[in-house]
Coordinates of C-alpha atoms and ligand atoms in Angstrom, one line a residue:
Chain P
M1 CA 171.0 65.7 210.0
A2 CA 174.4 66.6 208.2
V3 CA 172.5 68.9 205.7
E4 CA 171.0 70.8 208.7
L5 CA 174.3 71.2 210.4
S6 CA 176.0 72.7 207.4
S7 CA 173.1 75.1 206.7
Q8 CA 173.2 76.3 210.2
L9 CA 176.9 76.8 209.6
L10 CA 176.2 78.8 206.5
V11 CA 173.7 81.0 208.2
S12 CA 176.0 81.7 211.3
N13 CA 179.0 82.5 208.9
T14 CA 176.8 84.8 206.7
L15 CA 175.6 86.7 209.6
S16 CA 179.0 87.0 211.4
G17 CA 180.5 87.7 207.8
L18 CA 178.2 90.6 207.3
V19 CA 179.2 92.1 210.6
Y20 CA 182.9 91.5 209.8
G21 CA 182.3 93.0 206.4
L22 CA 181.1 96.3 207.6
M23 CA 184.0 96.5 210.2
L24 CA 186.5 95.7 207.2
G25 CA 184.7 98.5 205.3
A26 CA 185.1 101.0 208.0
L27 CA 188.8 100.0 208.4
A28 CA 189.4 100.6 204.7
S29 CA 187.5 103.9 204.5
G30 CA 190.3 106.3 205.3
L31 CA 192.5 104.7 202.6
T32 CA 189.9 105.3 199.8
L33 CA 189.5 109.0 200.8
I34 CA 193.2 109.9 200.4
W35 CA 193.5 107.6 197.3
G36 CA 190.6 109.0 195.7
V37 CA 191.3 112.7 196.5
M38 CA 195.0 113.0 196.4
K39 CA 195.8 109.9 194.3
V40 CA 198.2 108.9 197.1
V41 CA 198.4 105.1 197.8
N42 CA 198.9 105.4 201.4
L43 CA 201.2 102.3 202.4
S44 CA 201.1 103.5 206.1
H45 CA 197.4 102.9 206.2
G46 CA 197.7 99.6 208.2
Y47 CA 200.0 101.1 210.8
L48 CA 197.6 104.0 211.2
V49 CA 194.9 101.5 212.0
V50 CA 197.2 99.8 214.4
T51 CA 197.9 103.1 216.1
G52 CA 194.1 103.5 216.6
M53 CA 193.8 100.0 218.1
L54 CA 196.5 100.8 220.6
T55 CA 194.9 104.1 221.4
S56 CA 191.9 102.1 222.5
V57 CA 194.0 99.8 224.6
I58 CA 195.9 102.7 226.1
F59 CA 192.8 104.5 226.8
Y60 CA 191.3 101.5 228.6
K61 CA 194.3 100.3 230.5
Y62 CA 196.3 103.2 231.3
I63 CA 194.5 106.4 231.3
L64 CA 190.9 106.5 232.5
N65 CA 190.1 102.9 233.1
V66 CA 186.6 103.7 231.6
S67 CA 184.8 101.8 228.8
P68 CA 186.7 101.6 225.6
T69 CA 183.4 102.6 224.0
L70 CA 184.7 106.3 224.5
S71 CA 188.2 105.6 223.0
P72 CA 187.2 106.9 219.4
A73 CA 187.2 110.4 221.0
L74 CA 190.8 110.0 221.9
A75 CA 191.4 108.4 218.6
F76 CA 190.0 111.5 217.0
V77 CA 192.5 113.8 218.7
I78 CA 195.5 111.7 218.3
G79 CA 194.5 111.0 214.6
A80 CA 194.3 114.8 214.0
L81 CA 197.8 115.3 215.3
V82 CA 199.2 112.3 213.5
G83 CA 197.5 113.4 210.3
I84 CA 199.3 116.8 210.5
A85 CA 202.5 115.1 211.1
F86 CA 201.9 112.7 208.3
Y87 CA 201.0 115.4 205.7
Y88 CA 204.1 117.7 206.6
S89 CA 206.7 115.0 206.9
S90 CA 205.6 112.7 204.0
L91 CA 203.3 114.4 201.5
H92 CA 203.6 118.3 201.4
L93 CA 207.0 118.5 199.6
I94 CA 205.9 115.9 197.1
I95 CA 202.2 116.7 196.3
G96 CA 201.5 120.0 198.0
K97 CA 201.8 122.0 194.9
A98 CA 201.3 119.2 192.2
E99 CA 198.2 119.5 190.1
T100 CA 198.5 116.0 188.5
M101 CA 200.3 112.9 189.5
T102 CA 203.4 112.1 187.4
L103 CA 205.0 108.6 187.7
K104 CA 207.8 110.3 189.6
I105 CA 205.3 111.9 192.2
E106 CA 203.4 108.6 192.5
M107 CA 206.7 106.6 193.3
S108 CA 207.9 109.3 195.7
S109 CA 204.6 109.2 197.7
L110 CA 204.8 105.3 197.6
M111 CA 208.2 105.6 199.3
S112 CA 207.5 108.3 201.7
T113 CA 204.1 106.8 202.9
F114 CA 205.9 103.4 203.4
G115 CA 208.5 105.3 205.4
F116 CA 206.0 106.9 207.5
G117 CA 204.5 103.5 208.2
I118 CA 207.9 102.1 209.3
L119 CA 208.4 105.1 211.6
I120 CA 205.0 104.2 213.3
L121 CA 206.2 100.6 213.6
G122 CA 209.4 101.8 215.1
I123 CA 207.8 104.0 217.7
I124 CA 205.3 101.1 218.7
T125 CA 208.0 98.6 218.9
F126 CA 210.1 100.8 221.0
A127 CA 207.2 101.5 223.4
V128 CA 206.6 97.7 223.7
N129 CA 210.2 96.9 224.3
R130 CA 210.5 99.5 226.9
G131 CA 207.4 97.8 228.7
W132 CA 205.3 101.0 228.3
I133 CA 202.7 99.0 226.6
L134 CA 202.1 95.3 226.4
S135 CA 202.0 93.5 223.2
N136 CA 199.1 91.2 222.6
E137 CA 197.1 92.3 225.6
G138 CA 194.0 93.7 224.1
L139 CA 191.1 94.9 226.1
S140 CA 191.2 91.8 228.3
G141 CA 188.9 92.0 231.3
W142 CA 186.4 94.1 229.5
T143 CA 183.1 92.8 228.2
L144 CA 179.9 94.3 227.0
S145 CA 176.9 92.6 228.4
I146 CA 173.2 93.6 228.3
H147 CA 170.8 91.9 230.6
G148 CA 173.6 89.5 231.6
K149 CA 174.3 88.4 228.1
T150 CA 177.4 89.3 226.0
Y151 CA 175.8 88.3 222.7
L152 CA 172.7 88.8 220.6
E153 CA 171.1 85.7 219.2
V154 CA 169.8 85.8 215.7
A155 CA 168.6 82.7 213.9
G156 CA 170.6 80.4 216.2
T157 CA 173.8 82.5 215.8
H158 CA 175.5 84.3 218.7
L159 CA 176.7 87.7 217.6
E160 CA 178.7 89.4 220.2
Y161 CA 177.8 92.8 221.5
T162 CA 181.5 93.9 221.1
K163 CA 181.5 93.1 217.4
L164 CA 178.1 94.7 216.8
L165 CA 179.2 97.9 218.5
G166 CA 182.6 98.0 216.7
A167 CA 181.1 97.4 213.3
G168 CA 178.0 99.5 213.9
L169 CA 180.1 102.6 215.0
G170 CA 182.3 101.9 212.0
V171 CA 179.2 102.3 209.7
V172 CA 178.4 105.5 211.5
L173 CA 181.9 106.7 211.1
V174 CA 181.7 106.2 207.3
L175 CA 178.2 107.7 207.0
V176 CA 179.2 110.8 209.0
T177 CA 182.2 111.4 206.8
E178 CA 180.0 110.9 203.8
L179 CA 177.6 113.5 205.0
F180 CA 180.5 115.8 205.6
L181 CA 181.8 115.4 202.1
R182 CA 178.3 116.1 200.7
K183 CA 176.9 119.0 202.9
T184 CA 179.8 121.1 204.1
V185 CA 181.9 123.6 202.1
W186 CA 185.1 122.0 202.9
G187 CA 183.6 118.6 202.0
L188 CA 182.8 120.2 198.6
A189 CA 186.2 121.6 198.3
I190 CA 187.7 118.1 199.0
R191 CA 185.6 116.5 196.2
A192 CA 186.5 119.4 193.9
V193 CA 190.2 118.8 194.5
A194 CA 189.7 115.3 193.5
E195 CA 188.6 116.4 190.1
D196 CA 190.5 119.6 189.4
S197 CA 192.6 121.3 191.9
R198 CA 193.6 124.3 189.8
A199 CA 189.8 125.1 189.4
V200 CA 189.7 125.1 193.3
A201 CA 192.4 127.6 193.5
L202 CA 190.6 129.8 191.0
T203 CA 187.4 129.5 193.2
G204 CA 189.3 131.0 196.1
Y205 CA 190.3 128.1 198.1
D206 CA 194.0 127.0 198.8
P207 CA 194.4 123.5 197.4
V208 CA 197.2 122.8 199.8
K209 CA 194.8 123.6 202.9
V210 CA 192.4 121.2 201.2
K211 CA 195.0 118.4 200.9
L212 CA 196.1 118.9 204.4
L213 CA 192.5 118.7 205.6
T214 CA 192.0 115.4 203.4
T215 CA 195.0 113.8 205.0
I216 CA 193.9 114.7 208.5
I217 CA 190.4 113.3 207.9
S218 CA 191.8 110.1 206.3
T219 CA 194.1 109.6 209.3
I220 CA 191.4 110.3 211.7
M221 CA 189.2 107.7 209.9
A222 CA 191.9 105.1 210.1
L223 CA 192.5 105.7 213.8
I224 CA 188.9 105.7 214.8
A225 CA 188.4 102.6 212.7
G226 CA 191.3 101.0 214.5
A227 CA 189.8 102.0 217.9
L228 CA 186.6 100.4 216.9
Y229 CA 188.4 97.3 215.6
A230 CA 190.0 97.1 219.0
I231 CA 186.5 97.0 220.6
Y232 CA 185.4 94.4 217.9
L233 CA 188.4 92.1 218.6
S234 CA 188.6 92.7 222.5
S235 CA 191.7 90.5 222.6
G236 CA 194.6 89.5 220.6
I237 CA 195.5 93.1 219.6
S238 CA 199.0 93.5 218.2
V239 CA 201.1 95.3 215.7
G240 CA 201.1 92.1 213.6
L241 CA 197.5 92.7 212.6
E242 CA 198.8 95.3 210.1
S243 CA 199.8 92.5 207.7
Q244 CA 196.1 91.4 207.7
I245 CA 194.3 94.8 207.6
A246 CA 196.6 96.5 205.0
P247 CA 196.1 94.0 202.1
L248 CA 192.3 93.5 202.9
S249 CA 191.9 97.2 202.9
F250 CA 193.6 97.5 199.5
V251 CA 191.4 94.8 198.0
I252 CA 188.2 96.5 199.4
V253 CA 189.1 100.0 198.2
V254 CA 189.8 98.9 194.7
L255 CA 186.7 96.7 194.8
G256 CA 184.4 99.5 196.0
G257 CA 186.0 102.1 193.6
L258 CA 188.6 104.7 194.5
G259 CA 187.3 107.5 196.5
S260 CA 183.8 106.0 197.2
L261 CA 183.0 105.6 200.9
I262 CA 179.8 103.9 200.3
G263 CA 181.6 101.5 197.8
T264 CA 184.1 100.7 200.6
L265 CA 181.2 99.6 202.8
I266 CA 179.7 97.4 200.0
G267 CA 183.2 96.2 199.1
G268 CA 183.9 95.3 202.8
L269 CA 180.7 93.3 203.0
I270 CA 181.5 91.3 199.9
I271 CA 185.1 90.6 201.2
G272 CA 183.8 89.9 204.8
L273 CA 181.3 87.5 203.7
T274 CA 183.6 85.5 201.2
Y275 CA 186.4 85.6 203.8
N276 CA 184.3 84.1 206.5
I277 CA 182.5 81.6 204.5
T278 CA 185.6 80.3 202.8
L279 CA 187.4 80.3 206.2
A280 CA 184.5 78.1 207.6
L281 CA 184.7 75.8 204.6
T282 CA 188.2 75.3 204.4
G283 CA 189.7 76.2 207.9
H284 CA 192.6 78.1 206.3
S285 CA 192.8 81.9 206.5
E286 CA 195.6 81.9 203.6
I287 CA 192.9 80.4 201.3
S288 CA 190.4 83.1 202.4
L289 CA 193.0 85.8 201.5
S290 CA 193.6 84.2 198.2
V291 CA 189.9 84.2 197.3
A292 CA 189.7 87.9 198.4
F293 CA 192.5 88.6 195.9
A294 CA 190.8 86.4 193.2
I295 CA 187.6 88.6 193.6
L296 CA 189.9 91.7 193.1
L297 CA 191.4 90.2 190.0
I298 CA 187.9 89.5 188.6
I299 CA 186.7 93.1 189.3
L300 CA 189.9 94.5 187.8
I301 CA 189.1 92.6 184.5
V302 CA 185.3 93.1 184.5
R303 CA 185.0 96.6 186.0
P304 CA 188.4 98.2 186.5
K305 CA 186.8 101.4 188.1
G306 CA 185.3 99.2 190.8
L307 CA 181.8 98.9 191.8
F308 CA 181.2 102.6 192.7
G309 CA 184.1 104.0 190.8
R310 CA 183.8 106.9 188.5
Chain G
M1 CA 195.0 159.7 189.9
A2 CA 196.6 158.0 187.0
G3 CA 196.8 154.7 189.0
Q4 CA 193.1 154.8 189.5
E5 CA 192.2 154.7 185.7
Y6 CA 193.5 151.1 185.2
M7 CA 192.2 148.0 187.1
L8 CA 195.1 145.8 185.9
V9 CA 198.5 146.7 184.8
V10 CA 201.0 144.1 183.4
E11 CA 204.6 145.3 183.0
D12 CA 207.4 143.6 181.1
L13 CA 206.0 140.1 182.0
E14 CA 208.2 137.2 181.3
S15 CA 207.1 133.8 182.0
G16 CA 207.0 130.1 180.8
Y17 CA 207.0 126.4 181.6
G18 CA 210.0 124.8 183.0
E19 CA 213.0 125.8 180.9
T20 CA 210.8 127.1 177.9
Q21 CA 210.2 130.7 177.9
V22 CA 206.7 131.5 176.3
L23 CA 206.3 135.3 177.2
F24 CA 209.0 137.8 176.3
G25 CA 208.1 141.1 178.0
V26 CA 204.3 141.5 177.8
N27 CA 202.8 145.1 178.5
L28 CA 199.1 145.6 178.9
K29 CA 196.7 147.7 180.7
V30 CA 193.1 147.1 181.5
R31 CA 191.0 150.2 182.0
K32 CA 188.2 150.2 184.6
G33 CA 184.7 149.4 183.4
E34 CA 185.9 148.4 180.0
I35 CA 186.2 145.3 178.0
T36 CA 189.9 144.7 176.9
A37 CA 190.5 142.1 174.3
L38 CA 193.7 140.2 173.9
L39 CA 193.7 138.5 170.6
G40 CA 196.1 136.1 168.8
S41 CA 196.3 132.7 167.0
N42 CA 197.0 129.3 168.5
G43 CA 200.1 129.2 170.7
A44 CA 200.7 132.9 170.8
G45 CA 200.9 132.8 174.6
K46 CA 197.4 134.2 175.5
S47 CA 196.6 131.5 178.1
T48 CA 200.0 131.7 179.5
T49 CA 199.5 135.4 180.0
L50 CA 196.3 134.7 181.9
W51 CA 197.9 131.9 184.1
S52 CA 200.8 134.1 184.8
I53 CA 198.5 137.1 185.8
M54 CA 196.6 134.8 188.2
G55 CA 199.7 133.4 189.6
V56 CA 199.0 129.8 188.6
I57 CA 202.4 130.0 186.8
D58 CA 204.7 132.3 189.0
P59 CA 206.0 135.0 186.7
W60 CA 209.7 134.9 185.8
K61 CA 210.0 138.7 185.6
G62 CA 208.0 141.8 185.4
R63 CA 205.2 143.2 187.5
I64 CA 201.4 142.7 187.8
L65 CA 199.4 145.5 189.5
F66 CA 195.8 145.0 190.4
K67 CA 193.8 148.1 191.7
G68 CA 197.3 149.8 192.1
E69 CA 198.7 147.0 194.3
D70 CA 201.7 144.8 193.4
V71 CA 200.4 141.3 193.3
T72 CA 203.0 139.6 191.0
H73 CA 203.5 136.8 193.4
V74 CA 200.3 136.5 195.3
P75 CA 198.9 132.9 194.9
P76 CA 195.6 132.4 192.7
H77 CA 193.3 131.7 195.6
K78 CA 194.2 135.0 197.3
K79 CA 194.0 137.0 194.1
T80 CA 190.3 135.5 193.5
T81 CA 189.4 136.6 196.9
M82 CA 190.8 140.2 196.0
G83 CA 188.1 140.3 193.3
L84 CA 190.3 139.3 190.2
V85 CA 188.7 136.2 188.8
L86 CA 189.6 134.0 185.8
V87 CA 187.2 131.8 183.9
P88 CA 189.7 129.4 182.5
E89 CA 190.1 127.9 179.0
G90 CA 188.2 124.7 178.6
R91 CA 185.8 125.6 181.6
R92 CA 187.5 123.3 184.2
L93 CA 184.3 122.3 185.9
W94 CA 184.2 119.3 188.3
P95 CA 182.2 116.7 186.4
N96 CA 180.8 115.0 189.6
L97 CA 179.6 117.9 191.3
T98 CA 176.2 119.5 190.6
V99 CA 175.5 122.8 189.2
E100 CA 174.3 124.0 192.8
E101 CA 177.5 122.6 194.3
H102 CA 179.8 124.5 191.9
L103 CA 178.0 127.7 192.9
T104 CA 177.8 127.0 196.6
L105 CA 181.6 126.5 196.7
A106 CA 182.2 129.9 195.2
A107 CA 179.4 131.5 197.2
K108 CA 181.0 130.6 200.6
T109 CA 184.1 132.6 200.0
P110 CA 184.7 135.7 202.1
R111 CA 183.8 138.3 199.3
S112 CA 180.5 136.6 198.5
R113 CA 179.2 135.1 201.8
N114 CA 177.1 138.1 202.7
K115 CA 175.6 138.5 199.2
V116 CA 174.6 135.0 198.2
E117 CA 171.0 135.7 197.4
E118 CA 171.8 138.6 195.4
L119 CA 174.6 136.9 193.5
L120 CA 172.3 133.8 192.9
D121 CA 169.5 136.0 191.5
L122 CA 172.0 137.5 189.2
V123 CA 173.5 134.3 188.0
Y124 CA 169.9 132.5 187.6
S125 CA 168.5 135.7 185.7
L126 CA 171.5 135.6 183.4
F127 CA 171.3 131.8 182.9
P128 CA 167.9 130.5 183.5
R129 CA 168.9 127.1 182.2
L130 CA 171.3 126.6 185.0
K131 CA 168.5 127.0 187.5
E132 CA 166.5 124.2 185.8
R133 CA 169.6 122.1 185.9
R134 CA 170.8 123.0 189.4
K135 CA 170.5 119.4 190.5
Q136 CA 172.4 118.1 187.6
K137 CA 176.1 117.0 187.6
A138 CA 178.4 119.4 185.5
G139 CA 179.8 116.4 183.6
T140 CA 176.2 115.8 182.1
L141 CA 175.7 119.4 180.7
S142 CA 175.9 120.5 177.0
G143 CA 179.0 122.5 176.0
G144 CA 177.1 125.7 176.1
E145 CA 175.6 125.1 179.5
Q146 CA 179.0 124.2 180.7
Q147 CA 180.4 127.4 179.6
M148 CA 177.4 129.3 181.3
L149 CA 178.3 127.3 184.5
A150 CA 182.0 128.3 184.3
I151 CA 180.9 132.1 183.9
A152 CA 178.3 131.7 186.7
R153 CA 180.9 130.1 189.0
G154 CA 183.2 133.1 188.4
L155 CA 180.3 135.6 189.1
M156 CA 179.4 133.8 192.3
L157 CA 182.9 135.0 193.5
N158 CA 181.6 138.6 193.4
P159 CA 184.5 139.8 191.1
E160 CA 185.5 143.3 190.3
M161 CA 187.3 142.2 187.2
L162 CA 186.7 139.0 185.2
M163 CA 189.2 137.4 182.7
F164 CA 187.7 135.1 180.1
D165 CA 190.0 132.6 178.2
E166 CA 188.3 131.8 175.0
P167 CA 184.6 131.4 176.2
S168 CA 183.4 130.9 172.6
L169 CA 185.5 127.9 172.1
G170 CA 183.5 125.0 170.6
L171 CA 180.2 126.7 170.7
A172 CA 177.6 127.2 168.0
P173 CA 177.4 130.8 166.4
K174 CA 174.0 131.3 168.1
L175 CA 175.7 130.5 171.5
V176 CA 178.7 132.7 170.8
Q177 CA 176.5 135.5 170.3
D178 CA 174.7 134.8 173.6
I179 CA 178.0 134.6 175.4
A180 CA 179.1 137.8 173.8
S181 CA 176.0 139.8 174.8
T182 CA 176.3 138.3 178.3
I183 CA 179.8 139.7 178.7
A184 CA 178.7 143.1 177.4
K185 CA 175.9 143.1 179.8
L186 CA 178.3 142.5 182.7
R187 CA 180.2 145.7 181.8
D188 CA 177.2 147.8 181.0
E189 CA 174.8 146.8 183.8
L190 CA 177.2 145.8 186.5
G191 CA 180.3 147.9 185.7
L192 CA 182.5 145.0 185.7
T193 CA 186.0 145.2 184.1
V194 CA 186.9 142.5 181.5
L195 CA 189.9 141.1 180.0
L196 CA 188.7 138.7 177.3
V197 CA 191.0 136.4 175.5
E198 CA 189.7 135.2 172.1
Q199 CA 190.6 133.6 168.8
N200 CA 187.3 134.8 167.6
V201 CA 188.3 138.3 166.5
H202 CA 185.0 139.3 165.0
M203 CA 183.1 138.6 168.2
S204 CA 185.7 140.2 170.3
L205 CA 185.8 143.5 168.4
Q206 CA 182.0 143.7 168.6
I207 CA 181.9 144.2 172.4
A208 CA 185.4 145.3 173.3
N209 CA 186.6 148.8 173.9
Y210 CA 190.3 148.3 173.4
G211 CA 192.4 145.5 172.1
Y212 CA 195.9 143.9 172.0
I213 CA 197.3 141.6 169.4
M214 CA 199.8 139.0 170.6
E215 CA 202.2 136.9 168.5
N216 CA 204.9 134.6 169.7
G217 CA 204.7 135.8 173.3
R218 CA 204.9 139.6 172.4
I219 CA 202.3 142.3 172.2
V220 CA 202.7 143.4 168.4
L221 CA 199.9 145.8 168.0
E222 CA 197.4 147.7 170.5
G223 CA 194.7 150.3 170.0
T224 CA 191.0 151.1 170.4
V225 CA 188.5 148.8 168.6
E226 CA 188.1 151.4 165.8
E227 CA 191.9 151.6 165.2
L228 CA 192.3 147.9 165.2
E229 CA 189.4 147.5 162.6
E230 CA 191.0 150.0 160.4
N231 CA 194.5 148.5 160.6
P232 CA 195.4 146.7 157.3
R233 CA 197.4 143.9 159.2
V234 CA 194.5 143.2 161.5
R235 CA 192.0 143.2 158.5
E236 CA 194.2 140.8 156.5
A237 CA 195.4 138.5 159.4
Y238 CA 192.6 138.3 161.7
L239 CA 189.4 139.5 160.0
G240 CA 190.0 137.9 156.7
I241 CA 189.1 140.9 154.8
Ligands
ATP1 N1 201.9 123.2 180.3 C1 202.7 123.6 179.3 N2 203.9 123.2 179.2 C2 204.9 123.5 178.2 N3 204.5 124.3 177.3 C3 203.3 124.8 177.2 C4 202.3 124.5 178.2 N4 201.1 125.1 177.9 C5 201.5 125.8 176.9 N5 202.7 125.7 176.4 C6 203.3 126.2 175.1 O1 203.3 127.7 175.4 C7 203.0 128.4 174.2 C8 201.9 129.3 174.4 O2 200.7 128.5 174.8 P1 199.4 129.2 175.2 O3 198.4 128.1 175.7 O4 199.6 130.4 176.1 O5 198.7 129.8 173.8 P2 197.4 130.4 173.5 O6 197.6 131.8 172.9 O7 196.5 130.4 174.7 O8 196.9 129.4 172.4 P3 195.4 128.9 172.1 O9 194.6 129.9 171.4 O10 195.6 127.7 171.3 O11 194.8 128.6 173.5 C9 202.7 127.2 173.2 O12 203.9 127.1 172.4 C10 202.6 126.0 174.0 O13 203.0 124.9 173.3
MG2 MG1 194.9 129.4 175.2

């Protein structure tokens, strides 16, 4: 009887861990793009994701009062605007003209992206203090039900439709971006800048434009993934989530290999699974986080380029 | 009419890196439809000259005229779309992009967009090997194939003038001959203007019309190929005769 129970627990945590993992992969994907292409370790990534989450809440509560399923569209628009602001305020002067990263450039971009994150935090805190948006409110009152049920039952496990939708659209987001990078001219230019930006200039494209575009796409990805994460969570959405999203994203990006979107999905799956299973076994999220970092350490020793790194 | 005779004119060019001056007043002219060679030993400043002409390094002083127009401070991507194309030293390919992706990126620029088929035919007829390997990543090509791809990428930009920086570097003698005859073909059959930078003086003088010799950031000698071949200094220092 006890054996049966724990194996059921294992099955359900594996299934929910897979869904969680794909969601985490999508949340980290914007980070891997800007890191892989521009060698910028974007310390504001977690706050960009939070901005996306709040976008979803605002969309639902304050603007249209229609299903948050449509909020990624708003996240796209806001993401583009924030991306432009992010590039020109924090990156252009430091890496616009640079062809290779020196230690000085790397340090400066760490500082400036950190600063941009603090700026976002400040704006959100201000809005919350003014009572413009409520903290911790989430999408309460909204559920997704099909045929009167809010979950899908697989092998005795209840997988909520909101989670499946958030994670599923997250996978779509990553795959669409991957397709863009493979099949369009500007996608090619982005991949080329990642390897030799001077050669891109000699082929008739302005590397500064390509970097701006990379920043915009990366920011849009972070915001859309955030909007989807709001759908996934449905409740308990707050700025504080940044401290959970940011470290996990860094682990996943390094695990998957810098610049690899597919690697990020796989890395997300691995971390999502181990996170959920260790959480189920121990009941402590701190332990789960430690295990995630232990996996990172092992990867750094065994395969420093990450699973799909070049 | 005198301005029409030259595709490229470089006047009193001074340039360098950071605080270090490398070029001290370089003057050279490239006649339309000809191959002009810029020769010199290691560290003479040949590559620096090409980077400065392209605008990858912003010139400190002097003027650069392309088709009679002052382009001294025009950035490299704009010069490229004006028809001035550099095939850089060391090929500078993108290792994880395929042969086809290299050519596509170049083909989608404004000058080439409407002539893609024509340019592809040209490139694949010059380098049939690239067609065989079009799905292969550039990083997995042999040295010779990589040089072919670097030239092919330049040609896909539909240039009026091509600058080559040491295209023979690291290639076997047979391949050096192939590259040399390809460059001659571009002049003879397509009417392209070429500025050829080389350490391989034999190869260059075989196909060039005119030549400059550079030492320590200055042009020390210039003349037709015949004049250079006769010159005792060239014969001793560069041809080893
Ligand atoms: N990025 C750089 N920073 C500082 N100095 C440089 C740089 N690149 C080249 N130099 C210096 O400029 C001088 C000229 O170099 P350049 O590369 O133009 O010579 P070159 O004639 O092309 O030589 P080679 O035939 O070996 O390619 C050399 O003294 C070199 O050390
Ligand atoms: Mg050189």
